Amino acid sequence: MNSKKRRPGRPRDEELVTRRKEEILAEATRLFAEFGYRQADVQVLADRLGIGKGTVYRYFPTKENLFFAAVDAGIRALVDRVSASSKDTTDPVHRLRKNIHAYLSFFDEQPDVVELLIIERAEFRDREKATYFLYKDRYRDERINQLMDAMQQGVFRQMPPERVMNVIGDCLYGVIFTNHFANRKIPFDEQAEDVIDIILHGLLPN
Amino acid sequence: MNSKKRRPGRPRDEELVTRRKEEILAEATRLFAEFGYRQADVQVLADRLGIGKGTVYRYFPTKENLFFAAVDAGIRALVDRVSASSKDTTDPVHRLRKNIHAYLSFFDEQPDVVELLIIERAEFRDREKATYFLYKDRYRDERINQLMDAMQQGVFRQMPPERVMNVIGDCLYGVIFTNHFANRKIPFDEQAEDVIDIILHGLLPN
Amino acid sequence: MNSKKRRPGRPRDEELVTRRKEEILAEATRLFAEFGYRQADVQVLADRLGIGKGTVYRYFPTKENLFFAAVDAGIRALVDRVSASSKDTTDPVHRLRKNIHAYLSFFDEQPDVVELLIIERAEFRDREKATYFLYKDRYRDERINQLMDAMQQGVFRQMPPERVMNVIGDCLYGVIFTNHFANRKIPFDEQAEDVIDIILHGLLPN
Amino acid sequence: MNSKKRRPGRPRDEELVTRRKEEILAEATRLFAEFGYRQADVQVLADRLGIGKGTVYRYFPTKENLFFAAVDAGIRALVDRVSASSKDTTDPVHRLRKNIHAYLSFFDEQPDVVELLIIERAEFRDREKATYFLYKDRYRDERINQLMDAMQQGVFRQMPPERVMNVIGDCLYGVIFTNHFANRKIPFDEQAEDVIDIILHGLLPN
DNA sequence: GATGAATGAGGATTCATTCAT
DNA sequence: AATGAATGAATCCTCATTCAT
């Protein structure tokens, strides 16, 4: 499994760096989620980690850099989870269900990541796009193709695939944001079923 | 009618107070939307208004108070718009369409209000509920009843009304947030139609 | 009793001014005692009096002026009380007793005045002498003479009268300050007796 | 003995902390005495010390905290001086004389401390007791016992010891305050003798 | 490499005073 | 005369970042 060639010299150092970065990132995520960007004090982060403030700056040159690294890590974890959820499925409806469940369960487990998304937009308003959507764009064509296939197969109605994708994506995004903004406590799998039901069948009786 | 005895001295001008507050609020909304809460400088606000900083504090005792007044005004305007949109409609489908159009057109015209909602959550993370949802709660029962009526009439399928309401609300919330986070430029009425289409008919062919 | 000649014209105006000043001064004394000089807000003073802030400034050109007027009024009241207390007494011991009782009872009734004395020094450190001592100086010679008479008569021991006066004065000053600084609640007449006892007889057995 | 493992990085220098705090405290005492609490600018303090403002806040988290640290240091120095003055004396009269001389000579040398006491009360009026009296309370029982012994021995008259203690304390407190309020310049040892004379023998001829 | 001491730019808030009404 | 709207000077405190040890 660990197929990287182990070269002689100081291989452990690299690992150390990686491990340290991850530790810092994990704590930083918690800190930002707790205090917001501005109020999150790098000194507090260092204290919680039991290291010096300078050490944090060794691994992340600025607070902003640290923040975006945390956002990135969070979103990458989300993407991995959602991708994995439908790996062995080709049925469009099943895949959609799996993806929605994975998406909502991820944010249920990692509520801090939602906070990071909000904070990112609140603090870095001048960015063209939030990180989340940069990642999303990468999977755009793949999603579109899957939707078009499903329509071709007659599993979904014929609709503009991009717009369908938007509505589904927006709906899920809205669910997790509302959960946080309204302090809503609904079991995530119930939410998933509610969303799936409406997205698949609509409100009208057939 | 105006039988109040004129007390000596300069009379307090209630209208002036109202006008001033509105002027300040309008500019504050722009400022917060532009810079975020922390970065928004009350001095800059005063400069833009051509008044002294102390004058701002005359009308709003703290920056936080000012911010929440701006949020409140924004949400009240939204509520008014949506309420007005379906005033003379009793048909459930028509009402839903009207409401969704009104909702999206409001945020299309007042994008600053979306920013305020995001900023509120990012900065005041400890509040039980964001202002938006406090307002929403007031209309909860009314909405539920309308949905139940529509189901009774057979216009909508029989479903748990609360959950339906949540999915619709989340979906719309997600739309406006995504518009901002992803810097998405789609005509709001197209978005409205896309959302309405899926919510009413679902993805599956009938 | 009201022996001032009432002249035709607008005599009431003067009275009004005097009355207004006194009302303002009384409330100002309370306010300063409650908040200190810096923290005492002229707006609050006006509000408590039910008048406009500008009106306060009509009667007292600056806050500082207002403060010193309050101090002055307080000290003048003290002086009057103490003077009156020994008006019909010529016996040195009796006069001393009367004066001490009057002094302590005054500050017992008017604790705000003590606060003013403290605040005066704390805020206006550059004054050569606190107002209290300016007033005291006026009575210096009279006091000295009284003490010298008492010594001549053999009622008091022969001592440098100035120094005796200082020790007595300091002692009383210390009593009222300590009452305030230590939040001490002792009936003022007991305190008077304690002070009188020691000042007259000393600690040593005769 | 110094067997602690040297952790990596710059070791925390406790001595430096202590030294810095003392330096800051000394200058702060001067500053507060000169300007009062409100008017004392932390920036000026930093400038006088030739350090950054942030450094002051590194050692004292708030201006208030800094002020009380200064008060505390001042009073502790007083207590030490007075305690030391009568260490090898058991004779009550001698001890009283020594204590009074020490007390007055302390404030003669450290007039800034008197200012701090005044400022404390003027600014922090809501405190139950001024710091000075909190310290004094600790020595209360000891003082009472000494007085009772002296009375038992017949060195002092029989009197309520608590009240005697109060009168002596108030008298001294009054002396130092009057010195400052009235800008009085009398050699402190003369003052001591005057106070001692009256406290011991009273005004009346034996 | 790690640490933590030092820094100072940046921004909210208070309140005496002025002056138009 | 009386009022209260407007002003802005004055100051505390936070915290990212640098760099000597």
PDB file of N, CA, C and O in Angstrom, chain C residues 67-125:
ATOM      1  N   PHE C  67     -18.536  71.960  38.088  1.00  0.00           N
ATOM      2  CA  PHE C  67     -17.988  71.136  39.152  1.00  0.00           C
ATOM      3  C   PHE C  67     -17.508  71.996  40.319  1.00  0.00           C
ATOM      4  O   PHE C  67     -17.842  71.726  41.478  1.00  0.00           O
ATOM      5  N   PHE C  68     -16.752  73.021  39.999  1.00  0.00           N
ATOM      6  CA  PHE C  68     -16.223  73.843  41.087  1.00  0.00           C
ATOM      7  C   PHE C  68     -17.323  74.605  41.807  1.00  0.00           C
ATOM      8  O   PHE C  68     -17.234  74.846  43.012  1.00  0.00           O
ATOM      9  N   ALA C  69     -18.346  74.958  41.092  1.00  0.00           N
ATOM     10  CA  ALA C  69     -19.482  75.608  41.766  1.00  0.00           C
ATOM     11  C   ALA C  69     -20.113  74.639  42.763  1.00  0.00           C
ATOM     12  O   ALA C  69     -20.515  75.028  43.866  1.00  0.00           O
ATOM     13  N   ALA C  70     -20.175  73.369  42.370  1.00  0.00           N
ATOM     14  CA  ALA C  70     -20.746  72.372  43.272  1.00  0.00           C
ATOM     15  C   ALA C  70     -19.858  72.192  44.501  1.00  0.00           C
ATOM     16  O   ALA C  70     -20.335  72.126  45.641  1.00  0.00           O
ATOM     17  N   VAL C  71     -18.565  72.134  44.264  1.00  0.00           N
ATOM     18  CA  VAL C  71     -17.631  72.006  45.383  1.00  0.00           C
ATOM     19  C   VAL C  71     -17.785  73.198  46.317  1.00  0.00           C
ATOM     20  O   VAL C  71     -17.890  73.052  47.541  1.00  0.00           O
ATOM     21  N   ASP C  72     -17.810  74.346  45.719  1.00  0.00           N
ATOM     22  CA  ASP C  72     -17.939  75.570  46.505  1.00  0.00           C
ATOM     23  C   ASP C  72     -19.194  75.573  47.367  1.00  0.00           C
ATOM     24  O   ASP C  72     -19.142  75.889  48.562  1.00  0.00           O
ATOM     25  N   ALA C  73     -20.291  75.235  46.741  1.00  0.00           N
ATOM     26  CA  ALA C  73     -21.550  75.233  47.488  1.00  0.00           C
ATOM     27  C   ALA C  73     -21.470  74.254  48.652  1.00  0.00           C
ATOM     28  O   ALA C  73     -21.917  74.549  49.765  1.00  0.00           O
ATOM     29  N   GLY C  74     -20.865  73.097  48.385  1.00  0.00           N
ATOM     30  CA  GLY C  74     -20.746  72.087  49.433  1.00  0.00           C
ATOM     31  C   GLY C  74     -19.923  72.603  50.597  1.00  0.00           C
ATOM     32  O   GLY C  74     -20.313  72.465  51.763  1.00  0.00           O
ATOM     33  N   ILE C  75     -18.800  73.172  50.291  1.00  0.00           N
ATOM     34  CA  ILE C  75     -17.915  73.617  51.352  1.00  0.00           C
ATOM     35  C   ILE C  75     -18.524  74.800  52.109  1.00  0.00           C
ATOM     36  O   ILE C  75     -18.400  74.893  53.332  1.00  0.00           O
ATOM     37  N   ARG C  76     -19.200  75.675  51.365  1.00  0.00           N
ATOM     38  CA  ARG C  76     -19.824  76.800  52.054  1.00  0.00           C
ATOM     39  C   ARG C  76     -20.875  76.301  53.053  1.00  0.00           C
ATOM     40  O   ARG C  76     -20.984  76.804  54.165  1.00  0.00           O
ATOM     41  N   ALA C  77     -21.599  75.288  52.643  1.00  0.00           N
ATOM     42  CA  ALA C  77     -22.595  74.728  53.561  1.00  0.00           C
ATOM     43  C   ALA C  77     -21.924  74.153  54.804  1.00  0.00           C
ATOM     44  O   ALA C  77     -22.415  74.308  55.927  1.00  0.00           O
ATOM     45  N   LEU C  78     -20.781  73.506  54.590  1.00  0.00           N
ATOM     46  CA  LEU C  78     -20.042  72.954  55.731  1.00  0.00           C
ATOM     47  C   LEU C  78     -19.612  74.064  56.668  1.00  0.00           C
ATOM     48  O   LEU C  78     -19.833  73.997  57.896  1.00  0.00           O
ATOM     49  N   VAL C  79     -19.011  75.068  56.106  1.00  0.00           N
ATOM     50  CA  VAL C  79     -18.506  76.184  56.898  1.00  0.00           C
ATOM     51  C   VAL C  79     -19.638  76.807  57.710  1.00  0.00           C
ATOM     52  O   VAL C  79     -19.490  77.064  58.914  1.00  0.00           O
ATOM     53  N   ASP C  80     -20.757  77.016  57.058  1.00  0.00           N
ATOM     54  CA  ASP C  80     -21.906  77.607  57.748  1.00  0.00           C
ATOM     55  C   ASP C  80     -22.319  76.745  58.934  1.00  0.00           C
ATOM     56  O   ASP C  80     -22.570  77.236  60.031  1.00  0.00           O
ATOM     57  N   ARG C  81     -22.406  75.461  58.683  1.00  0.00           N
ATOM     58  CA  ARG C  81     -22.846  74.557  59.747  1.00  0.00           C
ATOM     59  C   ARG C  81     -21.896  74.598  60.945  1.00  0.00           C
ATOM     60  O   ARG C  81     -22.327  74.701  62.095  1.00  0.00           O
ATOM     61  N   VAL C  82     -20.611  74.507  60.644  1.00  0.00           N
ATOM     62  CA  VAL C  82     -19.637  74.478  61.734  1.00  0.00           C
ATOM     63  C   VAL C  82     -19.639  75.817  62.479  1.00  0.00           C
ATOM     64  O   VAL C  82     -19.614  75.851  63.716  1.00  0.00           O
ATOM     65  N   SER C  83     -19.688  76.920  61.731  1.00  0.00           N
ATOM     66  CA  SER C  83     -19.708  78.237  62.374  1.00  0.00           C
ATOM     67  C   SER C  83     -20.908  78.363  63.294  1.00  0.00           C
ATOM     68  O   SER C  83     -20.793  78.795  64.450  1.00  0.00           O
ATOM     69  N   ALA C  84     -22.061  77.969  62.742  1.00  0.00           N
ATOM     70  CA  ALA C  84     -23.289  78.094  63.524  1.00  0.00           C
ATOM     71  C   ALA C  84     -23.241  77.263  64.794  1.00  0.00           C
ATOM     72  O   ALA C  84     -23.807  77.637  65.829  1.00  0.00           O
ATOM     73  N   SER C  85     -22.528  76.145  64.735  1.00  0.00           N
ATOM     74  CA  SER C  85     -22.564  75.192  65.854  1.00  0.00           C
ATOM     75  C   SER C  85     -22.014  75.776  67.141  1.00  0.00           C
ATOM     76  O   SER C  85     -22.384  75.352  68.237  1.00  0.00           O
ATOM     77  N   SER C  86     -21.105  76.740  67.027  1.00  0.00           N
ATOM     78  CA  SER C  86     -20.466  77.241  68.253  1.00  0.00           C
ATOM     79  C   SER C  86     -20.715  78.728  68.438  1.00  0.00           C
ATOM     80  O   SER C  86     -19.941  79.419  69.089  1.00  0.00           O
ATOM     81  N   LYS C  87     -21.796  79.175  67.822  1.00  0.00           N
ATOM     82  CA  LYS C  87     -22.074  80.613  67.843  1.00  0.00           C
ATOM     83  C   LYS C  87     -22.203  81.152  69.268  1.00  0.00           C
ATOM     84  O   LYS C  87     -21.644  82.192  69.601  1.00  0.00           O
ATOM     85  N   ASP C  88     -22.931  80.431  70.097  1.00  0.00           N
ATOM     86  CA  ASP C  88     -23.188  80.979  71.434  1.00  0.00           C
ATOM     87  C   ASP C  88     -22.300  80.355  72.507  1.00  0.00           C
ATOM     88  O   ASP C  88     -22.668  80.303  73.679  1.00  0.00           O
ATOM     89  N   THR C  89     -21.160  79.891  72.107  1.00  0.00           N
ATOM     90  CA  THR C  89     -20.290  79.248  73.085  1.00  0.00           C
ATOM     91  C   THR C  89     -18.950  79.966  73.142  1.00  0.00           C
ATOM     92  O   THR C  89     -18.377  80.298  72.110  1.00  0.00           O
ATOM     93  N   THR C  90     -18.496  80.175  74.342  1.00  0.00           N
ATOM     94  CA  THR C  90     -17.162  80.767  74.458  1.00  0.00           C
ATOM     95  C   THR C  90     -16.199  79.806  75.126  1.00  0.00           C
ATOM     96  O   THR C  90     -14.991  79.941  74.983  1.00  0.00           O
ATOM     97  N   ASP C  91     -16.725  78.812  75.785  1.00  0.00           N
ATOM     98  CA  ASP C  91     -15.857  77.840  76.454  1.00  0.00           C
ATOM     99  C   ASP C  91     -15.101  77.026  75.412  1.00  0.00           C
ATOM    100  O   ASP C  91     -15.706  76.396  74.544  1.00  0.00           O
ATOM    101  N   PRO C  92     -13.778  77.042  75.447  1.00  0.00           N
ATOM    102  CA  PRO C  92     -12.974  76.395  74.394  1.00  0.00           C
ATOM    103  C   PRO C  92     -13.288  74.916  74.218  1.00  0.00           C
ATOM    104  O   PRO C  92     -13.426  74.434  73.096  1.00  0.00           O
ATOM    105  N   VAL C  93     -13.396  74.202  75.304  1.00  0.00           N
ATOM    106  CA  VAL C  93     -13.649  72.772  75.192  1.00  0.00           C
ATOM    107  C   VAL C  93     -15.033  72.531  74.580  1.00  0.00           C
ATOM    108  O   VAL C  93     -15.194  71.710  73.676  1.00  0.00           O
ATOM    109  N   HIS C  94     -15.977  73.285  75.094  1.00  0.00           N
ATOM    110  CA  HIS C  94     -17.320  73.115  74.566  1.00  0.00           C
ATOM    111  C   HIS C  94     -17.365  73.472  73.078  1.00  0.00           C
ATOM    112  O   HIS C  94     -18.006  72.795  72.280  1.00  0.00           O
ATOM    113  N   ARG C  95     -16.689  74.525  72.712  1.00  0.00           N
ATOM    114  CA  ARG C  95     -16.675  74.932  71.314  1.00  0.00           C
ATOM    115  C   ARG C  95     -16.039  73.858  70.439  1.00  0.00           C
ATOM    116  O   ARG C  95     -16.541  73.517  69.377  1.00  0.00           O
ATOM    117  N   LEU C  96     -14.936  73.316  70.916  1.00  0.00           N
ATOM    118  CA  LEU C  96     -14.274  72.257  70.155  1.00  0.00           C
ATOM    119  C   LEU C  96     -15.218  71.079  69.955  1.00  0.00           C
ATOM    120  O   LEU C  96     -15.353  70.538  68.846  1.00  0.00           O
ATOM    121  N   ARG C  97     -15.888  70.686  71.025  1.00  0.00           N
ATOM    122  CA  ARG C  97     -16.835  69.565  70.949  1.00  0.00           C
ATOM    123  C   ARG C  97     -17.930  69.867  69.933  1.00  0.00           C
ATOM    124  O   ARG C  97     -18.253  69.032  69.079  1.00  0.00           O
ATOM    125  N   LYS C  98     -18.502  71.046  70.029  1.00  0.00           N
ATOM    126  CA  LYS C  98     -19.590  71.431  69.130  1.00  0.00           C
ATOM    127  C   LYS C  98     -19.118  71.412  67.673  1.00  0.00           C
ATOM    128  O   LYS C  98     -19.807  70.899  66.780  1.00  0.00           O
ATOM    129  N   ASN C  99     -17.944  71.985  67.476  1.00  0.00           N
ATOM    130  CA  ASN C  99     -17.430  72.049  66.112  1.00  0.00           C
ATOM    131  C   ASN C  99     -17.215  70.652  65.514  1.00  0.00           C
ATOM    132  O   ASN C  99     -17.565  70.379  64.376  1.00  0.00           O
ATOM    133  N   ILE C 100     -16.618  69.800  66.299  1.00  0.00           N
ATOM    134  CA  ILE C 100     -16.340  68.439  65.810  1.00  0.00           C
ATOM    135  C   ILE C 100     -17.640  67.704  65.514  1.00  0.00           C
ATOM    136  O   ILE C 100     -17.777  67.045  64.481  1.00  0.00           O
ATOM    137  N   HIS C 101     -18.609  67.836  66.405  1.00  0.00           N
ATOM    138  CA  HIS C 101     -19.901  67.187  66.147  1.00  0.00           C
ATOM    139  C   HIS C 101     -20.530  67.728  64.876  1.00  0.00           C
ATOM    140  O   HIS C 101     -21.054  66.970  64.046  1.00  0.00           O
ATOM    141  N   ALA C 102     -20.490  69.036  64.715  1.00  0.00           N
ATOM    142  CA  ALA C 102     -21.104  69.647  63.528  1.00  0.00           C
ATOM    143  C   ALA C 102     -20.416  69.171  62.263  1.00  0.00           C
ATOM    144  O   ALA C 102     -21.058  68.813  61.267  1.00  0.00           O
ATOM    145  N   TYR C 103     -19.108  69.140  62.312  1.00  0.00           N
ATOM    146  CA  TYR C 103     -18.307  68.732  61.156  1.00  0.00           C
ATOM    147  C   TYR C 103     -18.661  67.317  60.734  1.00  0.00           C
ATOM    148  O   TYR C 103     -18.965  67.037  59.568  1.00  0.00           O
ATOM    149  N   LEU C 104     -18.646  66.420  61.670  1.00  0.00           N
ATOM    150  CA  LEU C 104     -18.907  65.019  61.319  1.00  0.00           C
ATOM    151  C   LEU C 104     -20.361  64.790  60.953  1.00  0.00           C
ATOM    152  O   LEU C 104     -20.666  63.974  60.078  1.00  0.00           O
ATOM    153  N   SER C 105     -21.253  65.513  61.610  1.00  0.00           N
ATOM    154  CA  SER C 105     -22.665  65.305  61.265  1.00  0.00           C
ATOM    155  C   SER C 105     -22.951  65.854  59.872  1.00  0.00           C
ATOM    156  O   SER C 105     -23.759  65.299  59.131  1.00  0.00           O
ATOM    157  N   PHE C 106     -22.258  66.931  59.516  1.00  0.00           N
ATOM    158  CA  PHE C 106     -22.457  67.467  58.164  1.00  0.00           C
ATOM    159  C   PHE C 106     -22.102  66.436  57.105  1.00  0.00           C
ATOM    160  O   PHE C 106     -22.875  66.153  56.190  1.00  0.00           O
ATOM    161  N   PHE C 107     -20.941  65.858  57.231  1.00  0.00           N
ATOM    162  CA  PHE C 107     -20.514  64.893  56.207  1.00  0.00           C
ATOM    163  C   PHE C 107     -21.304  63.587  56.289  1.00  0.00           C
ATOM    164  O   PHE C 107     -21.380  62.842  55.313  1.00  0.00           O
ATOM    165  N   ASP C 108     -21.850  63.344  57.463  1.00  0.00           N
ATOM    166  CA  ASP C 108     -22.715  62.185  57.581  1.00  0.00           C
ATOM    167  C   ASP C 108     -23.984  62.391  56.753  1.00  0.00           C
ATOM    168  O   ASP C 108     -24.462  61.470  56.084  1.00  0.00           O
ATOM    169  N   GLU C 109     -24.481  63.596  56.782  1.00  0.00           N
ATOM    170  CA  GLU C 109     -25.697  63.906  56.026  1.00  0.00           C
ATOM    171  C   GLU C 109     -25.422  64.142  54.548  1.00  0.00           C
ATOM    172  O   GLU C 109     -26.285  63.899  53.709  1.00  0.00           O
ATOM    173  N   GLN C 110     -24.263  64.655  54.281  1.00  0.00           N
ATOM    174  CA  GLN C 110     -23.932  65.025  52.902  1.00  0.00           C
ATOM    175  C   GLN C 110     -22.710  64.257  52.405  1.00  0.00           C
ATOM    176  O   GLN C 110     -21.684  64.865  52.073  1.00  0.00           O
ATOM    177  N   PRO C 111     -22.836  62.967  52.323  1.00  0.00           N
ATOM    178  CA  PRO C 111     -21.646  62.197  51.920  1.00  0.00           C
ATOM    179  C   PRO C 111     -21.160  62.573  50.519  1.00  0.00           C
ATOM    180  O   PRO C 111     -19.971  62.421  50.220  1.00  0.00           O
ATOM    181  N   ASP C 112     -22.057  63.090  49.697  1.00  0.00           N
ATOM    182  CA  ASP C 112     -21.636  63.459  48.342  1.00  0.00           C
ATOM    183  C   ASP C 112     -20.528  64.501  48.354  1.00  0.00           C
ATOM    184  O   ASP C 112     -19.678  64.532  47.461  1.00  0.00           O
ATOM    185  N   VAL C 113     -20.578  65.363  49.368  1.00  0.00           N
ATOM    186  CA  VAL C 113     -19.569  66.422  49.406  1.00  0.00           C
ATOM    187  C   VAL C 113     -18.165  65.838  49.582  1.00  0.00           C
ATOM    188  O   VAL C 113     -17.200  66.332  48.991  1.00  0.00           O
ATOM    189  N   VAL C 114     -18.071  64.776  50.360  1.00  0.00           N
ATOM    190  CA  VAL C 114     -16.752  64.138  50.505  1.00  0.00           C
ATOM    191  C   VAL C 114     -16.262  63.651  49.148  1.00  0.00           C
ATOM    192  O   VAL C 114     -15.099  63.839  48.784  1.00  0.00           O
ATOM    193  N   GLU C 115     -17.169  63.047  48.413  1.00  0.00           N
ATOM    194  CA  GLU C 115     -16.774  62.560  47.085  1.00  0.00           C
ATOM    195  C   GLU C 115     -16.249  63.710  46.225  1.00  0.00           C
ATOM    196  O   GLU C 115     -15.256  63.563  45.514  1.00  0.00           O
ATOM    197  N   LEU C 116     -16.920  64.831  46.313  1.00  0.00           N
ATOM    198  CA  LEU C 116     -16.459  65.980  45.519  1.00  0.00           C
ATOM    199  C   LEU C 116     -15.034  66.371  45.889  1.00  0.00           C
ATOM    200  O   LEU C 116     -14.228  66.702  45.012  1.00  0.00           O
ATOM    201  N   LEU C 117     -14.745  66.329  47.196  1.00  0.00           N
ATOM    202  CA  LEU C 117     -13.392  66.710  47.626  1.00  0.00           C
ATOM    203  C   LEU C 117     -12.353  65.763  47.047  1.00  0.00           C
ATOM    204  O   LEU C 117     -11.289  66.176  46.585  1.00  0.00           O
ATOM    205  N   ILE C 118     -12.682  64.487  47.062  1.00  0.00           N
ATOM    206  CA  ILE C 118     -11.758  63.488  46.526  1.00  0.00           C
ATOM    207  C   ILE C 118     -11.581  63.697  45.024  1.00  0.00           C
ATOM    208  O   ILE C 118     -10.470  63.741  44.499  1.00  0.00           O
ATOM    209  N   ILE C 119     -12.708  63.844  44.356  1.00  0.00           N
ATOM    210  CA  ILE C 119     -12.668  63.996  42.903  1.00  0.00           C
ATOM    211  C   ILE C 119     -11.892  65.248  42.515  1.00  0.00           C
ATOM    212  O   ILE C 119     -11.113  65.241  41.567  1.00  0.00           O
ATOM    213  N   GLU C 120     -12.089  66.288  43.263  1.00  0.00           N
ATOM    214  CA  GLU C 120     -11.398  67.535  42.934  1.00  0.00           C
ATOM    215  C   GLU C 120      -9.890  67.305  42.863  1.00  0.00           C
ATOM    216  O   GLU C 120      -9.228  67.685  41.904  1.00  0.00           O
ATOM    217  N   ARG C 121      -9.373  66.669  43.882  1.00  0.00           N
ATOM    218  CA  ARG C 121      -7.935  66.430  43.899  1.00  0.00           C
ATOM    219  C   ARG C 121      -7.513  65.448  42.810  1.00  0.00           C
ATOM    220  O   ARG C 121      -6.473  65.608  42.174  1.00  0.00           O
ATOM    221  N   ALA C 122      -8.340  64.417  42.598  1.00  0.00           N
ATOM    222  CA  ALA C 122      -7.956  63.392  41.632  1.00  0.00           C
ATOM    223  C   ALA C 122      -7.915  63.965  40.213  1.00  0.00           C
ATOM    224  O   ALA C 122      -7.073  63.568  39.402  1.00  0.00           O
ATOM    225  N   GLU C 123      -8.806  64.899  39.932  1.00  0.00           N
ATOM    226  CA  GLU C 123      -8.908  65.402  38.565  1.00  0.00           C
ATOM    227  C   GLU C 123      -8.133  66.681  38.332  1.00  0.00           C
ATOM    228  O   GLU C 123      -7.695  66.942  37.229  1.00  0.00           O
ATOM    229  N   PHE C 124      -8.026  67.484  39.378  1.00  0.00           N
ATOM    230  CA  PHE C 124      -7.392  68.794  39.186  1.00  0.00           C
ATOM    231  C   PHE C 124      -6.165  68.891  40.068  1.00  0.00           C
ATOM    232  O   PHE C 124      -6.071  69.721  40.970  1.00  0.00           O
ATOM    233  N   ARG C 125      -5.263  68.013  39.762  1.00  0.00           N
ATOM    234  CA  ARG C 125      -4.060  67.786  40.541  1.00  0.00           C
ATOM    235  C   ARG C 125      -3.104  68.980  40.483  1.00  0.00           C
ATOM    236  O   ARG C 125      -2.233  69.137  41.337  1.00  0.00           O
TER     237      ARG C 125
END
